Short mmCIF file of C-alpha atoms and ligand atoms in Angstrom, two decimals:
data_model
loop_
_atom_site.label_atom_id
_atom_site.label_comp_id
_atom_site.label_asym_id
_atom_site.label_seq_id
_atom_site.Cartn_x
_atom_site.Cartn_y
_atom_site.Cartn_z
CA MET A 11 0.00 0.00 0.00
CA SER A 12 1.37 3.32 -0.99
CA ASP A 13 1.61 6.07 1.60
CA THR A 14 0.27 8.82 -0.60
CA ILE A 15 -3.04 9.44 -2.32
CA ASN A 16 -4.51 11.90 -4.78
CA VAL A 17 -7.74 13.72 -4.00
CA THR A 18 -9.89 16.25 -5.80
CA LEU A 19 -11.28 18.99 -3.59
CA GLU A 20 -14.25 21.15 -4.38
CA VAL A 21 -14.17 23.95 -1.82
CA TRP A 22 -16.67 26.71 -1.05
CA ARG A 23 -14.82 29.99 -1.58
CA GLN A 24 -16.40 33.18 -0.33
CA PRO A 25 -14.18 36.24 0.10
CA GLY A 26 -16.34 37.86 2.77
CA ALA A 27 -19.64 37.77 4.66
CA LYS A 28 -21.53 39.80 2.07
CA ALA A 29 -19.66 38.49 -0.96
CA GLN A 30 -20.97 35.99 -3.46
CA GLY A 31 -19.55 32.50 -2.92
CA ARG A 32 -18.80 29.65 -5.33
CA PHE A 33 -17.12 26.27 -5.45
CA GLU A 34 -13.57 25.95 -6.67
CA ARG A 35 -11.69 22.77 -7.59
CA TYR A 36 -8.22 21.84 -6.45
CA GLU A 37 -6.23 18.72 -7.30
CA MET A 38 -4.07 17.50 -4.45
CA ASN A 39 -1.53 14.91 -5.53
CA GLY A 40 0.82 12.93 -3.34
CA VAL A 41 -1.00 13.63 -0.07
CA SER A 42 0.48 11.61 2.80
CA THR A 43 -2.06 9.20 4.29
CA HIS A 44 -0.53 10.02 7.68
CA ALA A 45 -1.58 13.65 7.36
CA SER A 46 -4.64 14.93 9.12
CA PHE A 47 -7.33 16.54 7.01
CA LEU A 48 -6.34 20.00 8.20
CA GLU A 49 -2.66 19.28 7.45
CA MET A 50 -3.71 18.40 3.93
CA LEU A 51 -5.48 21.78 3.72
CA ASP A 52 -2.37 23.45 5.17
CA GLY A 53 -0.45 21.93 2.26
CA LEU A 54 -2.98 23.25 -0.20
CA ASN A 55 -2.82 26.70 1.40
CA GLU A 56 1.00 26.73 1.14
CA LYS A 57 0.60 25.98 -2.52
CA LEU A 58 -2.00 28.73 -2.98
CA ILE A 59 0.17 31.26 -1.15
CA ASN A 60 3.16 30.35 -3.31
CA GLU A 61 0.99 30.90 -6.37
CA GLY A 62 0.02 34.32 -5.00
CA LYS A 63 -3.57 33.25 -4.37
CA GLU A 64 -5.77 33.62 -1.29
CA PRO A 65 -5.50 30.63 1.05
CA ILE A 66 -8.67 28.86 2.18
CA ALA A 67 -9.94 30.19 5.51
CA PHE A 68 -10.95 27.52 8.00
CA GLU A 69 -11.07 27.60 11.78
CA HIS A 70 -8.87 25.48 14.03
CA ASP A 71 -7.05 25.76 17.29
CA CYS A 72 -6.18 22.71 19.40
CA ARG A 73 -6.13 20.19 16.54
CA GLU A 74 -6.68 17.48 19.08
CA GLY A 75 -10.46 17.36 19.12
CA ILE A 76 -11.15 19.23 22.32
CA CYS A 77 -11.63 22.93 21.61
CA GLY A 78 -14.54 22.99 19.18
CA SER A 79 -12.98 25.52 16.82
CA CYS A 80 -12.76 23.40 13.72
CA GLY A 81 -15.57 22.08 11.62
CA PHE A 82 -16.94 22.04 8.10
CA VAL A 83 -18.95 19.66 5.99
CA ILE A 84 -17.21 17.02 3.84
CA ASN A 85 -19.44 15.36 1.23
CA GLY A 86 -22.55 16.22 3.23
CA GLN A 87 -21.18 14.95 6.54
CA ALA A 88 -20.33 17.33 9.36
CA HIS A 89 -16.66 16.83 10.36
CA GLY A 90 -16.35 14.19 7.63
CA PRO A 91 -17.21 10.51 7.50
CA ASP A 92 -15.97 9.30 10.90
CA ARG A 93 -18.31 9.29 13.86
CA GLY A 94 -17.18 10.79 17.14
CA THR A 95 -14.46 12.75 15.37
CA THR A 96 -13.77 16.42 14.79
CA VAL A 97 -12.39 17.31 11.38
CA CYS A 98 -8.98 18.07 12.94
CA GLN A 99 -8.83 14.43 14.07
CA LEU A 100 -9.81 13.08 10.68
CA HIS A 101 -6.93 11.56 8.73
CA MET A 102 -6.26 11.17 5.03
CA ARG A 103 -5.84 7.39 5.40
CA ARG A 104 -9.63 7.40 5.69
CA PHE A 105 -9.92 8.18 1.96
CA LYS A 106 -9.19 6.22 -1.19
CA SER A 107 -6.99 7.72 -3.86
CA GLY A 108 -9.05 9.50 -6.51
CA THR A 109 -11.76 10.55 -4.05
CA HIS A 110 -13.75 13.67 -4.84
CA LEU A 111 -14.45 15.72 -1.72
CA VAL A 112 -16.89 18.63 -1.50
CA LEU A 113 -16.10 21.01 1.36
CA GLU A 114 -18.85 23.33 2.58
CA PRO A 115 -19.16 25.57 5.62
CA TRP A 116 -21.83 24.94 8.27
CA ARG A 117 -25.04 26.18 6.68
CA ALA A 118 -27.37 28.02 9.03
CA LYS A 119 -28.91 31.46 9.07
CA ALA A 120 -27.62 31.82 12.63
CA PHE A 121 -24.08 30.90 11.48
CA PRO A 122 -23.30 33.43 8.73
CA VAL A 123 -20.21 32.68 6.69
CA VAL A 124 -17.28 34.91 7.60
CA ARG A 125 -15.08 33.63 4.84
CA ASP A 126 -14.73 30.35 2.90
CA LEU A 127 -15.25 27.50 5.39
CA MET A 128 -15.37 29.75 8.42
CA VAL A 129 -18.66 30.76 10.05
CA ASP A 130 -19.60 33.18 12.82
CA ARG A 131 -20.89 31.26 15.84
CA THR A 132 -21.67 34.28 18.01
CA SER A 133 -25.23 32.95 18.22
CA PHE A 134 -23.95 30.08 20.39
CA ASP A 135 -22.28 32.58 22.70
CA LYS A 136 -25.55 34.50 22.95
CA ILE A 137 -27.40 31.32 23.98
CA GLN A 138 -24.72 30.57 26.53
CA ALA A 139 -24.77 34.14 27.83
CA ALA A 140 -28.55 33.91 28.30
CA GLY A 141 -28.15 31.46 31.15
CA GLY A 142 -25.42 28.89 30.65
CA TYR A 143 -23.63 29.76 33.87
CA ASN A 144 -24.10 29.86 37.60
CA GLY A 145 -25.23 33.29 38.68
CA VAL A 146 -23.70 33.14 42.12
CA ASN A 147 -20.34 34.30 43.32
CA VAL A 148 -18.52 31.15 44.35
CA GLY A 149 -15.32 32.75 45.54
CA ASN A 150 -12.18 30.68 45.31
CA ALA A 151 -12.17 27.18 43.89
CA PRO A 152 -13.93 25.05 46.53
CA ASP A 153 -12.64 21.78 47.85
CA ALA A 154 -13.50 19.13 45.30
CA ASN A 155 -15.71 17.17 47.68
CA ALA A 156 -17.33 20.08 49.49
CA ILE A 157 -20.57 19.31 47.65
CA LEU A 158 -21.11 15.61 47.22
CA VAL A 159 -22.40 14.53 43.83
CA GLY A 160 -23.49 10.97 43.18
CA LYS A 161 -21.44 8.93 40.74
CA GLU A 162 -24.26 8.56 38.22
CA ALA A 163 -25.25 12.22 38.25
CA ALA A 164 -21.61 13.24 37.91
CA GLY A 165 -21.19 10.88 34.96
CA GLU A 166 -24.31 12.19 33.23
CA ALA A 167 -23.34 15.79 33.83
CA PHE A 168 -19.96 15.06 32.35
CA ASP A 169 -21.51 13.48 29.25
CA ALA A 170 -23.45 16.70 28.62
CA ALA A 171 -20.48 18.90 29.50
CA ALA A 172 -18.43 17.11 26.84
CA CYS A 173 -20.06 19.44 24.28
CA ILE A 174 -17.34 21.55 22.69
CA GLY A 175 -19.79 23.90 20.95
CA CYS A 176 -18.51 23.18 17.46
CA GLY A 177 -21.90 23.52 15.78
CA ALA A 178 -21.95 20.19 13.94
CA CYS A 179 -25.42 19.47 15.38
CA VAL A 180 -26.78 22.61 13.73
CA ALA A 181 -24.95 21.89 10.49
CA ALA A 182 -26.30 18.34 10.25
CA CYS A 183 -29.90 19.14 11.20
CA LYS A 184 -32.34 19.64 8.34
CA ASN A 185 -33.87 22.45 10.42
CA ALA A 186 -30.53 23.97 11.47
CA SER A 187 -31.75 23.51 15.02
CA ALA A 188 -29.48 24.14 17.99
CA MET A 189 -31.47 21.83 20.26
CA LEU A 190 -28.62 19.43 20.97
CA PHE A 191 -26.13 22.17 21.83
CA THR A 192 -28.56 24.12 23.99
CA SER A 193 -29.97 21.04 25.70
CA ALA A 194 -26.49 19.76 26.50
CA LYS A 195 -25.58 23.09 28.08
CA VAL A 196 -28.86 23.15 30.00
CA GLY A 197 -28.60 19.49 30.97
CA HIS A 198 -25.08 19.71 32.28
CA PHE A 199 -26.22 22.18 34.98
CA ALA A 200 -29.51 20.40 35.59
CA MET A 201 -27.67 17.25 36.72
CA LEU A 202 -25.69 19.01 39.44
CA PRO A 203 -26.72 20.46 42.81
CA GLN A 204 -25.06 23.75 41.92
CA GLY A 205 -27.37 24.06 38.93
CA GLN A 206 -30.64 23.65 40.80
CA PRO A 207 -31.43 27.18 42.08
CA GLU A 208 -31.52 28.62 38.55
CA ARG A 209 -32.50 25.44 36.73
CA TYR A 210 -35.86 26.53 35.27
CA ARG A 211 -35.01 30.14 34.59
CA ARG A 212 -31.90 28.92 32.81
CA VAL A 213 -33.68 26.58 30.43
CA ALA A 214 -36.41 29.12 29.67
CA ARG A 215 -33.93 31.82 28.85
CA MET A 216 -31.56 29.66 26.84
CA PHE A 217 -34.31 28.02 24.79
CA ASP A 218 -35.95 31.38 24.09
CA GLU A 219 -32.60 32.84 23.07
CA MET A 220 -31.98 29.89 20.76
CA GLU A 221 -35.23 30.63 18.96
CA ALA A 222 -34.49 34.36 18.86
CA GLN A 223 -31.15 33.65 17.22
CA GLY A 224 -32.97 32.05 14.27
CA PHE A 225 -32.25 28.36 14.80
CA GLY A 226 -34.97 25.90 13.75
CA ALA A 227 -37.07 23.55 15.86
CA CYS A 228 -36.44 19.86 16.53
CA SER A 229 -38.07 17.38 14.14
CA TRP A 230 -36.45 14.44 15.85
CA THR A 231 -34.44 13.19 12.90
CA GLN A 232 -31.51 12.48 15.25
CA GLU A 233 -28.93 13.70 12.73
CA CYS A 234 -27.37 15.85 15.47
CA GLU A 235 -26.40 12.94 17.69
CA ALA A 236 -24.82 11.12 14.76
CA ALA A 237 -22.85 14.22 13.76
CA CYS A 238 -21.72 15.15 17.27
CA PRO A 239 -17.98 14.55 17.67
CA LYS A 240 -18.62 13.93 21.37
CA GLY A 241 -21.53 11.55 20.81
CA ILE A 242 -23.92 13.61 22.93
CA SER A 243 -27.24 11.81 23.14
CA VAL A 244 -30.57 13.21 21.94
CA LYS A 245 -31.93 12.22 25.34
CA TRP A 246 -30.70 15.65 26.46
CA ILE A 247 -33.18 17.22 24.07
CA SER A 248 -36.05 15.34 25.71
CA ARG A 249 -34.81 16.34 29.14
CA GLY A 250 -34.36 19.95 28.05
CA LYS A 251 -37.87 20.09 26.61
CA ARG A 252 -39.31 18.62 29.78
CA ASP A 253 -37.57 21.26 31.88
CA TYR A 254 -38.60 24.02 29.47
CA LEU A 255 -42.26 23.00 29.55
CA LYS A 256 -42.10 22.73 33.33
CA ALA A 257 -40.48 26.15 33.55
CA LYS A 258 -43.14 27.72 31.38
CA LEU A 259 -46.24 25.88 32.54
CA VAL A 260 -45.62 24.75 36.10
CA LYS A 261 -42.84 26.63 37.85
CA ASP A 262 -43.30 30.14 39.15
CA SER A 263 -40.15 31.31 37.41
CA GLY A 264 -38.98 31.24 33.85
CA GLN A 265 -41.83 33.05 32.09
CA SER A 266 -39.98 36.18 31.20
CA SER A 267 -36.42 36.97 30.41
CA ASP A 268 -36.16 39.72 33.03
CA ASP A 269 -37.21 37.83 36.11
CA GLY A 270 -34.11 38.52 38.09
CA PHE A 271 -31.57 35.98 36.90
CA ALA A 272 -28.68 36.59 39.24
CA GLY A 273 -25.37 37.68 37.86
CA MET B 17 -52.26 35.46 29.66
CA SER B 18 -49.46 36.57 27.43
CA TRP B 19 -47.17 34.00 29.03
CA LEU B 20 -49.56 31.28 27.88
CA VAL B 21 -49.60 32.55 24.31
CA LYS B 22 -45.81 32.93 24.35
CA THR B 23 -45.40 29.39 25.64
CA PHE B 24 -47.59 27.76 23.04
CA THR B 25 -46.20 29.80 20.17
CA SER B 26 -42.59 28.95 21.05
CA HIS B 27 -41.02 26.12 19.05
CA THR B 28 -41.27 23.74 21.97
CA GLY B 29 -44.85 24.84 22.68
CA ARG B 30 -45.89 24.43 19.06
CA LYS B 31 -44.37 20.96 19.03
CA LEU B 32 -46.27 20.14 22.20
CA LEU B 33 -49.55 21.14 20.51
CA ALA B 34 -48.60 19.19 17.38
CA GLY B 35 -47.87 16.16 19.54
CA ILE B 36 -51.08 16.35 21.60
CA THR B 37 -53.28 16.87 18.54
CA GLY B 38 -51.32 14.22 16.63
CA LEU B 39 -51.88 11.62 19.32
CA GLY B 40 -55.53 12.68 19.51
CA LEU B 41 -55.81 11.99 15.80
CA VAL B 42 -54.11 8.63 16.31
CA LEU B 43 -56.68 7.73 18.97
CA PHE B 44 -59.40 8.63 16.50
CA LEU B 45 -57.77 6.52 13.78
CA VAL B 46 -57.63 3.48 16.08
CA MET B 47 -61.39 3.71 16.77
CA HIS B 48 -62.06 4.43 13.11
CA LEU B 49 -60.08 1.35 12.09
CA ILE B 50 -61.81 -0.95 14.58
CA GLY B 51 -65.19 0.26 13.30
CA ASN B 52 -64.25 0.01 9.64
CA LEU B 53 -62.91 -3.51 9.89
CA GLN B 54 -66.53 -4.61 10.24
CA LEU B 55 -66.66 -4.08 6.51
CA PHE B 56 -65.18 -7.57 6.28
CA SER B 57 -68.05 -9.20 8.14
CA SER B 58 -70.58 -10.82 5.83
CA SER B 59 -73.53 -9.67 7.89
CA SER B 60 -74.91 -6.15 7.95
CA ALA B 61 -72.70 -5.34 10.96
CA PHE B 62 -71.00 -2.47 9.15
CA ASN B 63 -74.27 -0.73 8.32
CA GLU B 64 -75.54 -1.22 11.86
CA TYR B 65 -72.30 0.13 13.26
CA ALA B 66 -72.49 3.16 10.98
CA HIS B 67 -76.12 3.74 11.80
CA SER B 68 -75.66 3.60 15.56
CA LEU B 69 -72.57 5.79 15.25
CA HIS B 70 -74.48 8.46 13.39
CA SER B 71 -77.46 8.43 15.69
CA GLY B 72 -75.31 8.67 18.79
CA PHE B 73 -73.27 11.30 20.55
CA LEU B 74 -69.90 9.86 19.60
CA ILE B 75 -70.00 11.25 16.06
CA VAL B 76 -70.57 14.79 17.37
CA LEU B 77 -67.66 14.38 19.74
CA ALA B 78 -65.48 13.07 16.91
CA ASP B 79 -66.55 15.85 14.53
CA VAL B 80 -65.84 18.60 17.04
CA GLY B 81 -62.60 16.97 18.17
CA LEU B 82 -61.38 16.56 14.59
CA LEU B 83 -62.42 20.08 13.63
CA ILE B 84 -60.19 21.37 16.42
CA ALA B 85 -57.33 18.88 16.35
CA PHE B 86 -56.81 18.61 12.59
CA PRO B 87 -56.43 22.32 11.76
CA LEU B 88 -54.42 22.88 14.94
CA HIS B 89 -52.05 20.04 14.05
CA ILE B 90 -51.56 21.27 10.50
CA GLY B 91 -51.29 24.90 11.60
CA MET B 92 -48.57 24.16 14.13
CA VAL B 93 -46.49 21.88 11.91
CA VAL B 94 -46.68 24.16 8.87
CA TRP B 95 -45.71 27.15 11.02
CA LEU B 96 -42.79 25.16 12.40
CA ALA B 97 -41.81 24.03 8.93
CA ILE B 98 -41.64 27.64 7.73
CA ASP B 99 -39.31 28.55 10.62
CA ASN B 100 -37.27 25.41 10.00
CA LYS B 101 -36.81 26.21 6.33
CA LYS B 102 -35.75 29.77 7.15
CA ALA B 103 -33.20 28.54 9.70
CA ARG B 104 -31.01 26.95 7.04
CA GLY B 105 -30.50 30.31 5.35
CA ALA B 106 -30.39 31.24 1.71
CA GLN B 107 -27.56 28.90 0.76
CA GLY B 108 -28.18 25.20 1.30
CA TYR B 109 -25.80 22.27 0.98
CA LYS B 110 -24.60 20.97 -2.35
CA VAL B 111 -24.19 17.42 -1.05
CA ALA B 112 -26.74 15.69 1.19
CA ASN B 113 -25.58 12.82 3.36
CA THR B 114 -25.95 11.37 6.84
CA LYS B 115 -23.86 9.84 9.59
CA GLN B 116 -26.77 7.97 11.12
CA LYS B 117 -26.69 4.24 11.68
CA ARG B 118 -30.37 3.87 12.54
CA ASN B 119 -32.39 1.93 10.01
CA LEU B 120 -33.04 3.78 6.80
CA ALA B 121 -36.84 3.68 7.12
CA ALA B 122 -36.77 5.45 10.49
CA VAL B 123 -34.44 8.14 9.15
CA LEU B 124 -36.46 8.68 5.97
CA ALA B 125 -39.75 8.73 7.85
CA SER B 126 -38.43 11.42 10.18
CA LYS B 127 -37.40 13.61 7.27
CA SER B 128 -40.50 13.17 5.12
CA THR B 129 -43.14 13.83 7.77
CA LEU B 130 -44.14 17.19 6.31
CA TYR B 131 -44.37 16.03 2.71
CA GLY B 132 -46.31 12.88 3.62
CA GLY B 133 -48.55 15.04 5.78
CA LEU B 134 -49.32 17.45 2.96
CA VAL B 135 -50.37 14.57 0.70
CA LEU B 136 -52.44 13.23 3.59
CA LEU B 137 -54.23 16.55 3.80
CA PHE B 138 -55.30 16.19 0.18
CA PHE B 139 -56.38 12.59 0.79
CA VAL B 140 -58.35 13.45 3.91
CA ALA B 141 -60.20 16.21 2.04
CA ILE B 142 -61.36 13.74 -0.62
CA HIS B 143 -62.17 11.15 2.01
CA VAL B 144 -64.36 13.53 4.03
CA TRP B 145 -66.18 14.56 0.89
CA HIS B 146 -66.82 10.90 -0.07
CA PHE B 147 -68.23 9.53 3.12
CA ARG B 148 -69.02 12.34 5.48
CA LEU B 149 -70.46 15.04 3.26
CA GLN B 150 -72.35 12.55 1.12
CA HIS B 151 -73.77 10.81 4.14
CA GLU B 152 -77.21 12.32 3.51
CA SER B 153 -77.39 11.12 -0.06
CA ILE B 154 -76.37 7.65 1.06
CA ALA B 155 -78.99 7.69 3.79
CA ASN B 156 -81.83 8.72 1.48
CA GLY B 157 -80.77 6.57 -1.45
CA THR B 158 -79.75 9.32 -3.92
CA PHE B 159 -76.05 8.33 -3.87
CA GLY B 160 -76.47 6.41 -7.13
CA GLY B 161 -74.67 3.33 -8.38
CA GLY B 162 -77.50 1.06 -7.18
CA VAL B 163 -76.82 1.81 -3.55
CA GLY B 164 -79.99 1.42 -1.50
CA PRO B 165 -81.01 3.89 1.21
CA GLY B 166 -78.72 3.63 4.23
CA ASP B 167 -76.57 0.93 2.65
CA LEU B 168 -73.22 2.46 3.53
CA LYS B 169 -71.40 -0.80 3.00
CA SER B 170 -72.44 -0.90 -0.67
CA ALA B 171 -71.60 2.77 -1.05
CA VAL B 172 -68.10 2.14 0.29
CA ILE B 173 -67.64 -0.87 -1.97
CA ALA B 174 -69.01 1.04 -4.97
CA THR B 175 -66.55 3.87 -4.36
CA LEU B 176 -63.50 1.77 -3.60
CA SER B 177 -64.06 -0.60 -6.51
CA LYS B 178 -63.31 2.25 -8.91
CA PRO B 179 -59.58 1.64 -9.44
CA HIS B 180 -58.54 5.28 -9.15
CA TRP B 181 -60.35 5.74 -5.84
CA GLY B 182 -59.18 2.35 -4.60
CA ALA B 183 -55.59 3.23 -5.42
CA LEU B 184 -55.93 6.63 -3.76
CA TYR B 185 -57.28 5.06 -0.57
CA ALA B 186 -54.51 2.47 -0.53
CA ILE B 187 -51.85 5.15 -0.99
CA GLY B 188 -53.48 7.45 1.55
CA SER B 189 -53.64 4.64 4.09
CA LEU B 190 -50.02 3.63 3.55
CA LEU B 191 -48.96 7.26 3.86
CA THR B 192 -50.83 7.53 7.15
CA GLY B 193 -48.85 4.59 8.44
CA TRP B 194 -45.62 6.11 7.16
CA HIS B 195 -46.45 9.45 8.81
CA LEU B 196 -47.15 7.76 12.12
CA PHE B 197 -44.09 5.54 11.91
CA HIS B 198 -42.18 8.63 12.91
CA GLY B 199 -45.05 10.62 14.38
CA ILE B 200 -46.03 8.46 17.35
CA GLN B 201 -42.59 8.32 18.91
CA ALA B 202 -41.95 11.96 17.97
CA ALA B 203 -45.04 13.05 19.88
CA PHE B 204 -43.64 11.57 23.08
CA ARG B 205 -40.37 13.35 22.45
CA SER B 206 -42.31 16.57 22.06
CA PHE B 207 -43.75 16.05 25.53
CA GLY B 208 -40.18 15.81 26.81
CA ALA B 209 -40.68 12.17 27.72
CA TYR B 210 -37.47 10.23 27.99
CA HIS B 211 -36.76 7.15 30.00
CA PRO B 212 -34.07 4.55 29.36
CA ARG B 213 -36.53 1.70 29.80
CA TYR B 214 -39.79 3.11 28.41
CA THR B 215 -38.48 5.07 25.42
CA PRO B 216 -37.44 1.92 23.50
CA ILE B 217 -40.92 0.50 24.15
CA ILE B 218 -42.53 3.68 22.83
CA VAL B 219 -40.33 3.62 19.72
CA LYS B 220 -41.07 -0.05 18.98
CA GLY B 221 -44.71 0.14 20.05
CA GLY B 222 -45.25 3.32 18.03
CA GLY B 223 -43.79 1.69 14.95
CA ALA B 224 -45.97 -1.36 15.45
CA LEU B 225 -49.14 0.70 15.96
CA ALA B 226 -48.31 2.78 12.87
CA THR B 227 -47.85 -0.40 10.84
CA ILE B 228 -51.16 -1.82 12.08
CA ILE B 229 -52.99 1.42 11.27
CA GLY B 230 -51.35 1.74 7.85
CA LEU B 231 -51.87 -1.87 6.76
CA GLY B 232 -55.26 -2.10 8.47
CA PHE B 233 -56.74 0.73 6.44
CA THR B 234 -54.95 -0.39 3.28
CA SER B 235 -56.52 -3.83 3.58
CA MET B 236 -59.96 -2.38 2.81
CA PRO B 237 -59.41 -0.88 -0.66
CA ILE B 238 -57.23 -3.88 -1.54
CA TRP B 239 -59.97 -6.30 -0.45
CA VAL B 240 -62.59 -4.41 -2.45
CA LEU B 241 -60.39 -4.27 -5.55
CA LEU B 242 -59.60 -8.00 -5.38
CA ARG B 243 -63.15 -9.07 -4.67
C1 HEM C 29 -54.35 11.33 9.72
C2 HEM C 29 -54.12 12.42 10.37
C3 HEM C 29 -52.83 12.71 11.09
C4 HEM C 29 -52.32 12.11 12.20
C5 HEM C 29 -52.92 10.97 12.96
C6 HEM C 29 -51.07 12.75 12.51
C7 HEM C 29 -50.24 12.43 13.56
C8 HEM C 29 -49.03 13.03 13.86
C9 HEM C 29 -48.24 12.82 15.03
C10 HEM C 29 -48.60 11.89 16.17
C11 HEM C 29 -47.14 13.60 14.93
C12 HEM C 29 -46.02 13.76 15.92
C13 HEM C 29 -46.14 15.09 16.59
C14 HEM C 29 -44.87 15.59 17.16
O1 HEM C 29 -43.83 15.53 16.47
O2 HEM C 29 -44.88 16.05 18.28
C15 HEM C 29 -47.21 14.28 13.69
C16 HEM C 29 -46.25 15.14 13.24
C17 HEM C 29 -46.35 15.85 12.08
N1 HEM C 29 -47.46 15.94 11.26
FE1 HEM C 29 -49.13 14.85 11.44
N2 HEM C 29 -50.81 13.72 11.58
C18 HEM C 29 -51.88 13.74 10.70
C19 HEM C 29 -52.06 14.58 9.63
C20 HEM C 29 -51.11 15.49 9.20
C21 HEM C 29 -51.29 16.35 8.06
C22 HEM C 29 -52.53 16.42 7.18
C23 HEM C 29 -50.16 17.07 7.94
C24 HEM C 29 -49.91 18.05 6.83
C25 HEM C 29 -49.64 19.26 6.92
C26 HEM C 29 -49.26 16.67 9.00
C27 HEM C 29 -47.97 17.14 9.20
C28 HEM C 29 -47.12 16.77 10.22
C29 HEM C 29 -45.77 17.20 10.37
C30 HEM C 29 -45.02 18.13 9.44
C31 HEM C 29 -45.28 16.64 11.54
C32 HEM C 29 -43.88 16.75 12.11
C33 HEM C 29 -43.63 18.03 12.80
C34 HEM C 29 -42.13 18.18 13.02
O3 HEM C 29 -41.42 17.19 12.92
O4 HEM C 29 -41.69 19.27 13.32
N3 HEM C 29 -49.88 15.71 9.75
N4 HEM C 29 -48.39 13.93 13.05
S1 FES C 30 -9.25 22.26 16.26
FE1 FES C 30 -9.90 22.02 18.32
S2 FES C 30 -11.46 20.54 18.06
FE2 FES C 30 -10.62 20.63 16.08
#
């Protein structure tokens, strides 16, 4: 087996947020199968720079699958063909020589394209800022076991907290819904004692903000879970909805966005 | 009051209404199917069933319930669908694909709910015109086609034995099953119901009930056409 392959790339190029975009083709020959997908793009960008052309803009930071910066769609699959993998952790050995790959940015009204494969995810920050925190001053870092949390609750909370906010769930959803992201953020707090005082206000505010940001609703196609590099379960969506409906219909808090959320 | 309106016009609230009305419609379909299956009995059971249904209170309840639930269901889901379409933005994807490993039918059913539903709407309109709005003419014998007064069974058979109507009813029935294949479990999700032990039962049970409803109704036009 040879250690290099040839691939054809068809990449969405868009010089700016307001500019018209289009696909452009690039032939990449002799790509090492040991290279990561982003390293392959680095190679292409070197080539483009040497030719005096604009390199392809894409986001990345840690390149080890933990920061949530990277992400685009490869042949219709968010982060590429591997499950539980960010695109920075995808490797060229995954592809056969001669493969044709179409690279597109996340497509969502709430994620406007900044440039090429790079989108603006401020809308996620807005959702988070609406309630994805504890509104109490906790002082210095407390002793780890000052508040006892059961093993199962801690495990569940951790599963939800594994969300790196990359946006693949939105990208993969036919409705560009942010339900998985928002529900994971809500659910992570809802599992822990520290999250209880603001539990219902939090979910009401974050869900309402999600809608205000222009994300779609959940049609339960479960694409998000399959696309999530952290394998976050759609069960969080059910739990989030349950808390939201409770907040709105049962609890005496959560109806309005200015009901005194601390912080 | 405004909190109530805000709640039920939010995405999650609209889905809740779609789920409640959807399950209400499912309940109706189950009763409708049990009643209709008497078509297969050789006696006049079907006509007697229809007669007692129409002289009783149940039909009023069903009419009022359907007149509320059906438009509400369609209103909510179409309104959601408009928001959902907008959320993608002006530029869609060039390549469509999935990373799901669930069975293909479940995935396709979940993505075609709206389109199946819109065809259903068309089917239901024709169906209501056939057997509900022409109920008077069937009762007083002016329906035509040699159908005697009050002989609903013959009227049904006369209608369904026309191949185009028979085919439409078969397709409409299958589509109903397809719609519910996703719809029943989705409704529970819309209520926020999740439980590691009960959710799998709801998913399997919902699929089974949808299959029974779909094939149950389809059996009637097929039986009439093959008779
Ligand atoms: C025979 C009558 C019908 C029954 C029994 C029925 C039942 C259901 C049920 C149980 C659901 C799940 C609700 C939920 O997701 O919470 C559903 C969803 C849905 N129904 Fe119906 N339905 C019927 C007719 C229609 C019609 C005529 C339309 C056409 C507009 C329609 C469009 C939809 C759509 C689009 C959804 C999915 C909503 C979403 O995923 O966001 N349905 N239906
Ligand atoms: S670059 Fe950090 S997750 Fe990919």
